[in-house]
Structures are given as C-alpha cells and as structure tokens.
C-alpha cells in the first residue's frame, strides 16, 4: 500500500542549532514530493516541492530538502533554526501522471518542532 | 497573494445538526479540496472538486457531502453532525496537486 511516514512525532531543537526532519514514502514510482509547515492556528504553507531534476531543493524560510531515490526519502533541513520555526511540519506526496489521482495529496502524520532558547 | 478564506475559525454544533463549512478562493482555481486534520493522522482528503458542480470522493467521504455552485466557493456539509466529526477542517485550492493553497482552517466541535 502507498504510504508516507514521518518517523518523528516530536522534535525539540535549540535556537541556532540545525534541524532535520525525516520523510519516507512507499510508492510504485517516484511521486511528487512536498513539505508544508503549519504555524499555530494557521493553515498549511508550502515550503518546497520536488518534481524532478536536481535532488537538492531550496525552499522558503531557509529550508532545503534532499530527495534520495535509493532510500525513498525526502528529508527537510535547516542549518540554523529560529524561534519562529516552531510549528508542525508535514511531508506530502502525490502520484505522478495518473489523471485519476492527481487531486490526492497524501500527507504524513506530521512532526511537531519545538524550539528552545 | 493567493487567498483562501473559510467562513469560521471556530464552530460549536450539537449532535444531529446540519453543518455548513464554507470556503472561498480568489485565484480562479479550478480545483478545490476539503481535508480533516486529526492529531497523529495528518490530513485526510474528504472530497475534492475539479470544476463547478463536479466532485470526487476522497479517502474519508462518509458522513459528508459537498457543493460547488460557483467556481470560487466550495462548501462542506455535515448532514447530521456526530461527535466523531469533531476535528480541524482545512480547505485548499489550486491547480492540480502541485499547487494547493490552504485556508486557515475551521475547528469544529460537535457536542
């Protein structure tokens, strides 16, 4: 079955430290890949996306993600977190090409990030 | 900027009531989506619409219906609200799955 897994439910990181959030997927073929962020009380905002090409993708707010086909992973990173990065982060995938599935983003369960002073 | 608005941020309803959640987008997107968000489950797709009056079931459509009479507006309807429908409801719009823009969400409590 197709699935998206975010192994870490909760991560605590110190301000200024680096952050890496894991995402693994199980799909028949490489899907479209996304990372979203949800700040408290807000909707989701797209951080970055991968469709094809360069496996290192730059996004907004200083985030980047690396696609690794061999590991079926799309991990999100930030070199130095700010207090404002405290939020919930969702990895999402959508199948490529099949017209009857284009509308169906599948989301991971989310990773809650807490930033300490 | 794309703007997706939802009619209420917080809503409290009683079991058995008919509930309408409204979503409006201002970017002329063909596609609109309704999700529910529950802790530990991420977002799950309830329904989506790819054109006016067109709709498709998502992964968890039971207990819900939708209406899209105008391109900019997509309504989620709970015909008879139940306590297990207490959740955060998120609307999104976009061009295909690649560009989904989300509203702020409606936190619905059914008592």
mmCIF file with all atom_site columns, C-alpha atoms in Angstrom:
data_model
loop_
_atom_site.group_PDB
_atom_site.id
_atom_site.type_symbol
_atom_site.label_atom_id
_atom_site.label_alt_id
_atom_site.label_comp_id
_atom_site.label_asym_id
_atom_site.label_entity_id
_atom_site.label_seq_id
_atom_site.pdbx_PDB_ins_code
_atom_site.Cartn_x
_atom_site.Cartn_y
_atom_site.Cartn_z
_atom_site.occupancy
_atom_site.B_iso_or_equiv
_atom_site.pdbx_formal_charge
_atom_site.auth_seq_id
_atom_site.auth_comp_id
_atom_site.auth_asym_id
_atom_site.auth_atom_id
_atom_site.pdbx_PDB_model_num
ATOM 1   C CA . UNK A 1 1   ? 0.000   0.000  0.000   1.00 0.00 ? 1   UNK A CA 1
ATOM 2   C CA . UNK A 1 2   ? 1.113   3.558  -0.663  1.00 0.00 ? 2   UNK A CA 1
ATOM 3   C CA . UNK A 1 3   ? 2.238   5.389  2.437   1.00 0.00 ? 3   UNK A CA 1
ATOM 4   C CA . UNK A 1 4   ? 4.063   8.419  3.764   1.00 0.00 ? 4   UNK A CA 1
ATOM 5   C CA . UNK A 1 5   ? 5.930   8.104  7.041   1.00 0.00 ? 5   UNK A CA 1
ATOM 6   C CA . UNK A 1 6   ? 7.313   10.786 9.280   1.00 0.00 ? 6   UNK A CA 1
ATOM 7   C CA . UNK A 1 7   ? 9.097   8.759  11.950  1.00 0.00 ? 7   UNK A CA 1
ATOM 8   C CA . UNK A 1 8   ? 9.448   11.620 14.431  1.00 0.00 ? 8   UNK A CA 1
ATOM 9   C CA . UNK A 1 9   ? 6.257   12.825 16.051  1.00 0.00 ? 9   UNK A CA 1
ATOM 10  C CA . UNK A 1 10  ? 8.016   15.492 18.110  1.00 0.00 ? 10  UNK A CA 1
ATOM 11  C CA . UNK A 1 11  ? 11.451  17.140 17.914  1.00 0.00 ? 11  UNK A CA 1
ATOM 12  C CA . UNK A 1 12  ? 12.978  19.661 20.283  1.00 0.00 ? 12  UNK A CA 1
ATOM 13  C CA . UNK A 1 13  ? 15.822  21.778 18.998  1.00 0.00 ? 13  UNK A CA 1
ATOM 14  C CA . UNK A 1 14  ? 17.770  24.711 20.408  1.00 0.00 ? 14  UNK A CA 1
ATOM 15  C CA . UNK A 1 15  ? 17.613  28.042 18.640  1.00 0.00 ? 15  UNK A CA 1
ATOM 16  C CA . UNK A 1 16  ? 20.574  28.303 16.291  1.00 0.00 ? 16  UNK A CA 1
ATOM 17  C CA . UNK A 1 17  ? 21.026  24.551 16.017  1.00 0.00 ? 17  UNK A CA 1
ATOM 18  C CA . UNK A 1 18  ? 20.443  22.587 12.842  1.00 0.00 ? 18  UNK A CA 1
ATOM 19  C CA . UNK A 1 19  ? 17.221  20.733 12.137  1.00 0.00 ? 19  UNK A CA 1
ATOM 20  C CA . UNK A 1 20  ? 16.480  17.671 10.062  1.00 0.00 ? 20  UNK A CA 1
ATOM 21  C CA . UNK A 1 21  ? 13.018  16.202 9.638   1.00 0.00 ? 21  UNK A CA 1
ATOM 22  C CA . UNK A 1 22  ? 12.627  12.783 8.092   1.00 0.00 ? 22  UNK A CA 1
ATOM 23  C CA . UNK A 1 23  ? 10.134  11.649 5.495   1.00 0.00 ? 23  UNK A CA 1
ATOM 24  C CA . UNK A 1 24  ? 9.929   8.247  3.837   1.00 0.00 ? 24  UNK A CA 1
ATOM 25  C CA . UNK A 1 25  ? 7.440   7.152  1.247   1.00 0.00 ? 25  UNK A CA 1
ATOM 26  C CA . UNK A 1 26  ? 6.316   3.911  -0.248  1.00 0.00 ? 26  UNK A CA 1
ATOM 27  C CA . UNK A 1 27  ? 5.048   4.291  -3.797  1.00 0.00 ? 27  UNK A CA 1
ATOM 28  C CA . UNK A 1 28  ? 5.283   2.304  -7.007  1.00 0.00 ? 28  UNK A CA 1
ATOM 29  C CA . UNK A 1 29  ? 7.115   5.126  -8.768  1.00 0.00 ? 29  UNK A CA 1
ATOM 30  C CA . UNK A 1 30  ? 8.712   8.346  -7.615  1.00 0.00 ? 30  UNK A CA 1
ATOM 31  C CA . UNK A 1 31  ? 5.878   10.672 -6.688  1.00 0.00 ? 31  UNK A CA 1
ATOM 32  C CA . UNK A 1 32  ? 5.772   14.426 -6.478  1.00 0.00 ? 32  UNK A CA 1
ATOM 33  C CA . UNK A 1 33  ? 7.121   15.397 -3.050  1.00 0.00 ? 33  UNK A CA 1
ATOM 34  C CA . UNK A 1 34  ? 6.243   18.334 -0.827  1.00 0.00 ? 34  UNK A CA 1
ATOM 35  C CA . UNK A 1 35  ? 6.929   19.810 2.571   1.00 0.00 ? 35  UNK A CA 1
ATOM 36  C CA . UNK A 1 36  ? 4.358   22.030 4.263   1.00 0.00 ? 36  UNK A CA 1
ATOM 37  C CA . UNK A 1 37  ? 4.542   23.974 7.519   1.00 0.00 ? 37  UNK A CA 1
ATOM 38  C CA . UNK A 1 38  ? 1.646   24.795 9.808   1.00 0.00 ? 38  UNK A CA 1
ATOM 39  C CA . UNK A 1 39  ? 2.191   27.511 12.394  1.00 0.00 ? 39  UNK A CA 1
ATOM 40  C CA . UNK A 1 40  ? -0.112  27.525 15.409  1.00 0.00 ? 40  UNK A CA 1
ATOM 41  C CA . UNK A 1 41  ? -3.633  28.486 14.442  1.00 0.00 ? 41  UNK A CA 1
ATOM 42  C CA . UNK A 1 42  ? -2.776  28.727 10.770  1.00 0.00 ? 42  UNK A CA 1
ATOM 43  C CA . UNK A 1 43  ? -3.370  26.774 7.621   1.00 0.00 ? 43  UNK A CA 1
ATOM 44  C CA . UNK A 1 44  ? -0.609  24.961 5.791   1.00 0.00 ? 44  UNK A CA 1
ATOM 45  C CA . UNK A 1 45  ? 2.044   26.809 3.819   1.00 0.00 ? 45  UNK A CA 1
ATOM 46  C CA . UNK A 1 46  ? 4.119   25.169 1.116   1.00 0.00 ? 46  UNK A CA 1
ATOM 47  C CA . UNK A 1 47  ? 7.826   25.214 1.971   1.00 0.00 ? 47  UNK A CA 1
ATOM 48  C CA . UNK A 1 48  ? 9.185   23.429 -1.076  1.00 0.00 ? 48  UNK A CA 1
ATOM 49  C CA . UNK A 1 49  ? 8.453   20.772 -3.671  1.00 0.00 ? 49  UNK A CA 1
ATOM 50  C CA . UNK A 1 50  ? 10.269  18.226 -5.813  1.00 0.00 ? 50  UNK A CA 1
ATOM 51  C CA . UNK A 1 51  ? 9.118   17.035 -9.203  1.00 0.00 ? 51  UNK A CA 1
ATOM 52  C CA . UNK A 1 52  ? 12.301  16.013 -10.989 1.00 0.00 ? 52  UNK A CA 1
ATOM 53  C CA . UNK A 1 53  ? 15.862  17.123 -11.668 1.00 0.00 ? 53  UNK A CA 1
ATOM 54  C CA . UNK A 1 54  ? 18.269  18.374 -9.024  1.00 0.00 ? 54  UNK A CA 1
ATOM 55  C CA . UNK A 1 55  ? 17.747  16.274 -5.911  1.00 0.00 ? 55  UNK A CA 1
ATOM 56  C CA . UNK A 1 56  ? 18.533  19.153 -3.544  1.00 0.00 ? 56  UNK A CA 1
ATOM 57  C CA . UNK A 1 57  ? 15.620  21.547 -3.447  1.00 0.00 ? 57  UNK A CA 1
ATOM 58  C CA . UNK A 1 58  ? 15.635  25.011 -1.927  1.00 0.00 ? 58  UNK A CA 1
ATOM 59  C CA . UNK A 1 59  ? 12.527  26.411 -0.339  1.00 0.00 ? 59  UNK A CA 1
ATOM 60  C CA . UNK A 1 60  ? 11.284  29.396 1.572   1.00 0.00 ? 60  UNK A CA 1
ATOM 61  C CA . UNK A 1 61  ? 12.337  30.430 5.064   1.00 0.00 ? 61  UNK A CA 1
ATOM 62  C CA . UNK A 1 62  ? 15.838  28.974 4.570   1.00 0.00 ? 62  UNK A CA 1
ATOM 63  C CA . UNK A 1 63  ? 14.702  25.358 4.285   1.00 0.00 ? 63  UNK A CA 1
ATOM 64  C CA . UNK A 1 64  ? 16.028  22.771 1.873   1.00 0.00 ? 64  UNK A CA 1
ATOM 65  C CA . UNK A 1 65  ? 15.204  19.133 1.207   1.00 0.00 ? 65  UNK A CA 1
ATOM 66  C CA . UNK A 1 66  ? 17.066  16.294 -0.413  1.00 0.00 ? 66  UNK A CA 1
ATOM 67  C CA . UNK A 1 67  ? 15.452  13.560 -2.455  1.00 0.00 ? 67  UNK A CA 1
ATOM 68  C CA . UNK A 1 68  ? 17.171  10.184 -2.209  1.00 0.00 ? 68  UNK A CA 1
ATOM 69  C CA . UNK A 1 69  ? 15.646  7.655  -4.545  1.00 0.00 ? 69  UNK A CA 1
ATOM 70  C CA . UNK A 1 70  ? 17.585  4.721  -3.114  1.00 0.00 ? 70  UNK A CA 1
ATOM 71  C CA . UNK A 1 71  ? 16.184  5.425  0.337   1.00 0.00 ? 71  UNK A CA 1
ATOM 72  C CA . UNK A 1 72  ? 12.716  6.600  -0.759  1.00 0.00 ? 72  UNK A CA 1
ATOM 73  C CA . UNK A 1 73  ? 13.302  9.636  1.403   1.00 0.00 ? 73  UNK A CA 1
ATOM 74  C CA . UNK A 1 74  ? 12.765  13.369 1.192   1.00 0.00 ? 74  UNK A CA 1
ATOM 75  C CA . UNK A 1 75  ? 14.261  14.876 4.321   1.00 0.00 ? 75  UNK A CA 1
ATOM 76  C CA . UNK A 1 76  ? 13.878  18.522 5.254   1.00 0.00 ? 76  UNK A CA 1
ATOM 77  C CA . UNK A 1 77  ? 16.767  20.506 6.699   1.00 0.00 ? 77  UNK A CA 1
ATOM 78  C CA . UNK A 1 78  ? 17.582  23.921 8.050   1.00 0.00 ? 78  UNK A CA 1
ATOM 79  C CA . UNK A 1 79  ? 21.109  24.852 9.120   1.00 0.00 ? 79  UNK A CA 1
ATOM 80  C CA . UNK A 1 80  ? 20.130  27.219 11.926  1.00 0.00 ? 80  UNK A CA 1
ATOM 81  C CA . UNK A 1 81  ? 16.621  27.344 13.377  1.00 0.00 ? 81  UNK A CA 1
ATOM 82  C CA . UNK A 1 82  ? 14.884  30.438 14.643  1.00 0.00 ? 82  UNK A CA 1
ATOM 83  C CA . UNK A 1 83  ? 12.215  30.572 17.336  1.00 0.00 ? 83  UNK A CA 1
ATOM 84  C CA . UNK A 1 84  ? 9.688   31.314 14.595  1.00 0.00 ? 84  UNK A CA 1
ATOM 85  C CA . UNK A 1 85  ? 10.344  27.877 13.082  1.00 0.00 ? 85  UNK A CA 1
ATOM 86  C CA . UNK A 1 86  ? 8.375   26.259 15.915  1.00 0.00 ? 86  UNK A CA 1
ATOM 87  C CA . UNK A 1 87  ? 5.477   24.667 14.058  1.00 0.00 ? 87  UNK A CA 1
ATOM 88  C CA . UNK A 1 88  ? 4.171   21.393 12.711  1.00 0.00 ? 88  UNK A CA 1
ATOM 89  C CA . UNK A 1 89  ? 5.735   20.115 9.522   1.00 0.00 ? 89  UNK A CA 1
ATOM 90  C CA . UNK A 1 90  ? 4.042   17.808 7.060   1.00 0.00 ? 90  UNK A CA 1
ATOM 91  C CA . UNK A 1 91  ? 5.547   15.784 4.287   1.00 0.00 ? 91  UNK A CA 1
ATOM 92  C CA . UNK A 1 92  ? 3.171   15.057 1.419   1.00 0.00 ? 92  UNK A CA 1
ATOM 93  C CA . UNK A 1 93  ? 3.262   13.095 -1.821  1.00 0.00 ? 93  UNK A CA 1
ATOM 94  C CA . UNK A 1 94  ? 1.159   12.962 -4.939  1.00 0.00 ? 94  UNK A CA 1
ATOM 95  C CA . UNK A 1 95  ? 1.434   10.347 -7.661  1.00 0.00 ? 95  UNK A CA 1
ATOM 96  C CA . UNK A 1 96  ? 2.879   11.466 -10.974 1.00 0.00 ? 96  UNK A CA 1
ATOM 97  C CA . UNK A 1 97  ? 0.998   11.094 -14.196 1.00 0.00 ? 97  UNK A CA 1
ATOM 98  C CA . UNK A 1 98  ? -2.199  9.224  -13.344 1.00 0.00 ? 98  UNK A CA 1
ATOM 99  C CA . UNK A 1 99  ? -5.080  11.509 -14.175 1.00 0.00 ? 99  UNK A CA 1
ATOM 100 C CA . UNK A 1 100 ? -7.464  9.917  -11.749 1.00 0.00 ? 100 UNK A CA 1
ATOM 101 C CA . UNK A 1 101 ? -5.191  10.533 -8.820  1.00 0.00 ? 101 UNK A CA 1
ATOM 102 C CA . UNK A 1 102 ? -3.873  13.991 -9.442  1.00 0.00 ? 102 UNK A CA 1
ATOM 103 C CA . UNK A 1 103 ? -6.047  15.539 -6.763  1.00 0.00 ? 103 UNK A CA 1
ATOM 104 C CA . UNK A 1 104 ? -4.929  13.298 -3.971  1.00 0.00 ? 104 UNK A CA 1
ATOM 105 C CA . UNK A 1 105 ? -2.108  14.608 -1.897  1.00 0.00 ? 105 UNK A CA 1
ATOM 106 C CA . UNK A 1 106 ? -1.237  12.041 0.770   1.00 0.00 ? 106 UNK A CA 1
ATOM 107 C CA . UNK A 1 107 ? 0.125   13.530 3.971   1.00 0.00 ? 107 UNK A CA 1
ATOM 108 C CA . UNK A 1 108 ? 2.352   12.145 6.666   1.00 0.00 ? 108 UNK A CA 1
ATOM 109 C CA . UNK A 1 109 ? 1.218   12.373 10.279  1.00 0.00 ? 109 UNK A CA 1
ATOM 110 C CA . UNK A 1 110 ? 3.344   15.447 10.902  1.00 0.00 ? 110 UNK A CA 1
ATOM 111 C CA . UNK A 1 111 ? 6.333   16.347 13.081  1.00 0.00 ? 111 UNK A CA 1
ATOM 112 C CA . UNK A 1 112 ? 5.911   18.916 15.825  1.00 0.00 ? 112 UNK A CA 1
ATOM 113 C CA . UNK A 1 113 ? 9.021   21.084 16.228  1.00 0.00 ? 113 UNK A CA 1
ATOM 114 C CA . UNK A 1 114 ? 9.678   22.890 19.482  1.00 0.00 ? 114 UNK A CA 1
ATOM 115 C CA . UNK A 1 115 ? 12.449  25.490 19.587  1.00 0.00 ? 115 UNK A CA 1
ATOM 116 C CA . UNK A 1 116 ? 14.093  26.208 22.934  1.00 0.00 ? 116 UNK A CA 1
ATOM 117 C CA . UNK A 1 117 ? 16.093  29.357 23.763  1.00 0.00 ? 117 UNK A CA 1
ATOM 118 C CA . UNK B 2 1   ? -1.143  36.541 -2.996  1.00 0.00 ? 1   UNK B CA 1
ATOM 119 C CA . UNK B 2 2   ? -3.499  33.621 -3.166  1.00 0.00 ? 2   UNK B CA 1
ATOM 120 C CA . UNK B 2 3   ? -6.211  33.906 -0.591  1.00 0.00 ? 3   UNK B CA 1
ATOM 121 C CA . UNK B 2 4   ? -8.327  31.033 0.650   1.00 0.00 ? 4   UNK B CA 1
ATOM 122 C CA . UNK B 2 5   ? -10.818 32.001 3.310   1.00 0.00 ? 5   UNK B CA 1
ATOM 123 C CA . UNK B 2 6   ? -13.014 29.842 5.479   1.00 0.00 ? 6   UNK B CA 1
ATOM 124 C CA . UNK B 2 7   ? -16.224 31.143 6.952   1.00 0.00 ? 7   UNK B CA 1
ATOM 125 C CA . UNK B 2 8   ? -15.462 30.372 10.587  1.00 0.00 ? 8   UNK B CA 1
ATOM 126 C CA . UNK B 2 9   ? -12.322 29.758 12.629  1.00 0.00 ? 9   UNK B CA 1
ATOM 127 C CA . UNK B 2 10  ? -14.216 28.070 15.443  1.00 0.00 ? 10  UNK B CA 1
ATOM 128 C CA . UNK B 2 11  ? -17.611 26.413 15.403  1.00 0.00 ? 11  UNK B CA 1
ATOM 129 C CA . UNK B 2 12  ? -19.563 24.545 18.050  1.00 0.00 ? 12  UNK B CA 1
ATOM 130 C CA . UNK B 2 13  ? -22.541 22.467 16.999  1.00 0.00 ? 13  UNK B CA 1
ATOM 131 C CA . UNK B 2 14  ? -24.809 19.899 18.602  1.00 0.00 ? 14  UNK B CA 1
ATOM 132 C CA . UNK B 2 15  ? -25.116 16.274 17.596  1.00 0.00 ? 15  UNK B CA 1
ATOM 133 C CA . UNK B 2 16  ? -27.617 15.857 14.775  1.00 0.00 ? 16  UNK B CA 1
ATOM 134 C CA . UNK B 2 17  ? -27.352 19.405 13.475  1.00 0.00 ? 17  UNK B CA 1
ATOM 135 C CA . UNK B 2 18  ? -26.728 20.119 9.813   1.00 0.00 ? 18  UNK B CA 1
ATOM 136 C CA . UNK B 2 19  ? -23.423 21.966 9.489   1.00 0.00 ? 19  UNK B CA 1
ATOM 137 C CA . UNK B 2 20  ? -22.125 24.035 6.592   1.00 0.00 ? 20  UNK B CA 1
ATOM 138 C CA . UNK B 2 21  ? -18.468 24.923 6.231   1.00 0.00 ? 21  UNK B CA 1
ATOM 139 C CA . UNK B 2 22  ? -17.739 27.458 3.537   1.00 0.00 ? 22  UNK B CA 1
ATOM 140 C CA . UNK B 2 23  ? -14.551 28.049 1.621   1.00 0.00 ? 23  UNK B CA 1
ATOM 141 C CA . UNK B 2 24  ? -13.838 30.822 -0.871  1.00 0.00 ? 24  UNK B CA 1
ATOM 142 C CA . UNK B 2 25  ? -10.769 31.317 -3.049  1.00 0.00 ? 25  UNK B CA 1
ATOM 143 C CA . UNK B 2 26  ? -9.865  34.354 -5.104  1.00 0.00 ? 26  UNK B CA 1
ATOM 144 C CA . UNK B 2 27  ? -7.436  32.885 -7.641  1.00 0.00 ? 27  UNK B CA 1
ATOM 145 C CA . UNK B 2 28  ? -9.829  31.378 -10.155 1.00 0.00 ? 28  UNK B CA 1
ATOM 146 C CA . UNK B 2 29  ? -8.528  27.888 -9.364  1.00 0.00 ? 29  UNK B CA 1
ATOM 147 C CA . UNK B 2 30  ? -10.403 25.031 -10.943 1.00 0.00 ? 30  UNK B CA 1
ATOM 148 C CA . UNK B 2 31  ? -9.610  22.644 -8.117  1.00 0.00 ? 31  UNK B CA 1
ATOM 149 C CA . UNK B 2 32  ? -10.717 22.807 -4.528  1.00 0.00 ? 32  UNK B CA 1
ATOM 150 C CA . UNK B 2 33  ? -10.289 20.356 -1.666  1.00 0.00 ? 33  UNK B CA 1
ATOM 151 C CA . UNK B 2 34  ? -11.604 19.615 1.808   1.00 0.00 ? 34  UNK B CA 1
ATOM 152 C CA . UNK B 2 35  ? -9.423  17.862 4.369   1.00 0.00 ? 35  UNK B CA 1
ATOM 153 C CA . UNK B 2 36  ? -9.814  16.986 8.000   1.00 0.00 ? 36  UNK B CA 1
ATOM 154 C CA . UNK B 2 37  ? -6.840  17.127 10.302  1.00 0.00 ? 37  UNK B CA 1
ATOM 155 C CA . UNK B 2 38  ? -6.557  14.987 13.398  1.00 0.00 ? 38  UNK B CA 1
ATOM 156 C CA . UNK B 2 39  ? -3.575  14.572 15.724  1.00 0.00 ? 39  UNK B CA 1
ATOM 157 C CA . UNK B 2 40  ? -1.345  11.702 14.683  1.00 0.00 ? 40  UNK B CA 1
ATOM 158 C CA . UNK B 2 41  ? -3.217  11.198 11.406  1.00 0.00 ? 41  UNK B CA 1
ATOM 159 C CA . UNK B 2 42  ? -2.088  14.184 9.390   1.00 0.00 ? 42  UNK B CA 1
ATOM 160 C CA . UNK B 2 43  ? -4.516  15.480 6.782   1.00 0.00 ? 43  UNK B CA 1
ATOM 161 C CA . UNK B 2 44  ? -7.039  13.213 5.147   1.00 0.00 ? 44  UNK B CA 1
ATOM 162 C CA . UNK B 2 45  ? -8.912  14.136 1.998   1.00 0.00 ? 45  UNK B CA 1
ATOM 163 C CA . UNK B 2 46  ? -12.691 14.205 2.331   1.00 0.00 ? 46  UNK B CA 1
ATOM 164 C CA . UNK B 2 47  ? -13.790 15.479 -1.093  1.00 0.00 ? 47  UNK B CA 1
ATOM 165 C CA . UNK B 2 48  ? -12.372 17.460 -3.935  1.00 0.00 ? 48  UNK B CA 1
ATOM 166 C CA . UNK B 2 49  ? -13.813 19.299 -6.905  1.00 0.00 ? 49  UNK B CA 1
ATOM 167 C CA . UNK B 2 50  ? -12.138 19.880 -10.244 1.00 0.00 ? 50  UNK B CA 1
ATOM 168 C CA . UNK B 2 51  ? -14.836 22.099 -11.748 1.00 0.00 ? 51  UNK B CA 1
ATOM 169 C CA . UNK B 2 52  ? -18.118 23.752 -10.927 1.00 0.00 ? 52  UNK B CA 1
ATOM 170 C CA . UNK B 2 53  ? -20.707 21.147 -9.996  1.00 0.00 ? 53  UNK B CA 1
ATOM 171 C CA . UNK B 2 54  ? -18.093 18.386 -10.258 1.00 0.00 ? 54  UNK B CA 1
ATOM 172 C CA . UNK B 2 55  ? -16.906 16.476 -7.225  1.00 0.00 ? 55  UNK B CA 1
ATOM 173 C CA . UNK B 2 56  ? -14.966 13.374 -6.346  1.00 0.00 ? 56  UNK B CA 1
ATOM 174 C CA . UNK B 2 57  ? -14.780 11.423 -3.120  1.00 0.00 ? 57  UNK B CA 1
ATOM 175 C CA . UNK B 2 58  ? -11.559 11.449 -1.237  1.00 0.00 ? 58  UNK B CA 1
ATOM 176 C CA . UNK B 2 59  ? -10.390 8.923  1.307   1.00 0.00 ? 59  UNK B CA 1
ATOM 177 C CA . UNK B 2 60  ? -12.974 9.565  4.038   1.00 0.00 ? 60  UNK B CA 1
ATOM 178 C CA . UNK B 2 61  ? -16.212 10.864 2.461   1.00 0.00 ? 61  UNK B CA 1
ATOM 179 C CA . UNK B 2 62  ? -18.622 9.052  4.771   1.00 0.00 ? 62  UNK B CA 1
ATOM 180 C CA . UNK B 2 63  ? -20.867 11.431 6.675   1.00 0.00 ? 63  UNK B CA 1
ATOM 181 C CA . UNK B 2 64  ? -20.012 14.392 4.436   1.00 0.00 ? 64  UNK B CA 1
ATOM 182 C CA . UNK B 2 65  ? -21.246 15.949 1.241   1.00 0.00 ? 65  UNK B CA 1
ATOM 183 C CA . UNK B 2 66  ? -20.076 18.935 -0.775  1.00 0.00 ? 66  UNK B CA 1
ATOM 184 C CA . UNK B 2 67  ? -21.451 21.599 -3.051  1.00 0.00 ? 67  UNK B CA 1
ATOM 185 C CA . UNK B 2 68  ? -19.763 23.716 -5.665  1.00 0.00 ? 68  UNK B CA 1
ATOM 186 C CA . UNK B 2 69  ? -22.208 26.006 -7.435  1.00 0.00 ? 69  UNK B CA 1
ATOM 187 C CA . UNK B 2 70  ? -19.661 28.715 -8.209  1.00 0.00 ? 70  UNK B CA 1
ATOM 188 C CA . UNK B 2 71  ? -16.019 28.376 -9.114  1.00 0.00 ? 71  UNK B CA 1
ATOM 189 C CA . UNK B 2 72  ? -14.750 30.316 -6.145  1.00 0.00 ? 72  UNK B CA 1
ATOM 190 C CA . UNK B 2 73  ? -16.827 28.615 -3.469  1.00 0.00 ? 73  UNK B CA 1
ATOM 191 C CA . UNK B 2 74  ? -16.702 25.063 -2.146  1.00 0.00 ? 74  UNK B CA 1
ATOM 192 C CA . UNK B 2 75  ? -18.929 24.028 0.729   1.00 0.00 ? 75  UNK B CA 1
ATOM 193 C CA . UNK B 2 76  ? -18.582 21.046 3.015   1.00 0.00 ? 76  UNK B CA 1
ATOM 194 C CA . UNK B 2 77  ? -21.813 19.766 4.543   1.00 0.00 ? 77  UNK B CA 1
ATOM 195 C CA . UNK B 2 78  ? -22.253 17.547 7.541   1.00 0.00 ? 78  UNK B CA 1
ATOM 196 C CA . UNK B 2 79  ? -25.798 16.279 7.111   1.00 0.00 ? 79  UNK B CA 1
ATOM 197 C CA . UNK B 2 80  ? -26.151 15.163 10.731  1.00 0.00 ? 80  UNK B CA 1
ATOM 198 C CA . UNK B 2 81  ? -23.159 16.083 12.832  1.00 0.00 ? 81  UNK B CA 1
ATOM 199 C CA . UNK B 2 82  ? -21.726 13.484 15.159  1.00 0.00 ? 82  UNK B CA 1
ATOM 200 C CA . UNK B 2 83  ? -19.124 13.746 17.890  1.00 0.00 ? 83  UNK B CA 1
ATOM 201 C CA . UNK B 2 84  ? -16.595 11.795 15.824  1.00 0.00 ? 84  UNK B CA 1
ATOM 202 C CA . UNK B 2 85  ? -16.663 14.658 13.339  1.00 0.00 ? 85  UNK B CA 1
ATOM 203 C CA . UNK B 2 86  ? -15.070 16.967 15.873  1.00 0.00 ? 86  UNK B CA 1
ATOM 204 C CA . UNK B 2 87  ? -11.906 17.998 14.081  1.00 0.00 ? 87  UNK B CA 1
ATOM 205 C CA . UNK B 2 88  ? -9.991  20.702 12.259  1.00 0.00 ? 88  UNK B CA 1
ATOM 206 C CA . UNK B 2 89  ? -11.259 21.160 8.701   1.00 0.00 ? 89  UNK B CA 1
ATOM 207 C CA . UNK B 2 90  ? -8.958  22.624 6.091   1.00 0.00 ? 90  UNK B CA 1
ATOM 208 C CA . UNK B 2 91  ? -9.926  23.866 2.668   1.00 0.00 ? 91  UNK B CA 1
ATOM 209 C CA . UNK B 2 92  ? -7.430  24.192 -0.174  1.00 0.00 ? 92  UNK B CA 1
ATOM 210 C CA . UNK B 2 93  ? -7.484  25.309 -3.761  1.00 0.00 ? 93  UNK B CA 1
ATOM 211 C CA . UNK B 2 94  ? -5.011  25.042 -6.558  1.00 0.00 ? 94  UNK B CA 1
ATOM 212 C CA . UNK B 2 95  ? -4.004  23.952 -9.987  1.00 0.00 ? 95  UNK B CA 1
ATOM 213 C CA . UNK B 2 96  ? -3.696  20.169 -9.785  1.00 0.00 ? 96  UNK B CA 1
ATOM 214 C CA . UNK B 2 97  ? -1.994  18.620 -6.802  1.00 0.00 ? 97  UNK B CA 1
ATOM 215 C CA . UNK B 2 98  ? 1.127   20.648 -7.349  1.00 0.00 ? 98  UNK B CA 1
ATOM 216 C CA . UNK B 2 99  ? -0.120  23.936 -6.002  1.00 0.00 ? 99  UNK B CA 1
ATOM 217 C CA . UNK B 2 100 ? -2.527  23.559 -3.145  1.00 0.00 ? 100 UNK B CA 1
ATOM 218 C CA . UNK B 2 101 ? -3.062  26.710 -1.145  1.00 0.00 ? 101 UNK B CA 1
ATOM 219 C CA . UNK B 2 102 ? -4.678  26.256 2.227   1.00 0.00 ? 102 UNK B CA 1
ATOM 220 C CA . UNK B 2 103 ? -7.114  28.309 4.239   1.00 0.00 ? 103 UNK B CA 1
ATOM 221 C CA . UNK B 2 104 ? -6.653  28.914 7.982   1.00 0.00 ? 104 UNK B CA 1
ATOM 222 C CA . UNK B 2 105 ? -8.924  26.071 8.998   1.00 0.00 ? 105 UNK B CA 1
ATOM 223 C CA . UNK B 2 106 ? -12.161 25.694 10.932  1.00 0.00 ? 106 UNK B CA 1
ATOM 224 C CA . UNK B 2 107 ? -12.029 23.972 14.273  1.00 0.00 ? 107 UNK B CA 1
ATOM 225 C CA . UNK B 2 108 ? -15.371 22.224 14.656  1.00 0.00 ? 108 UNK B CA 1
ATOM 226 C CA . UNK B 2 109 ? -16.569 20.844 17.961  1.00 0.00 ? 109 UNK B CA 1
ATOM 227 C CA . UNK B 2 110 ? -19.674 18.664 17.996  1.00 0.00 ? 110 UNK B CA 1
ATOM 228 C CA . UNK B 2 111 ? -21.194 18.206 21.444  1.00 0.00 ? 111 UNK B CA 1
#
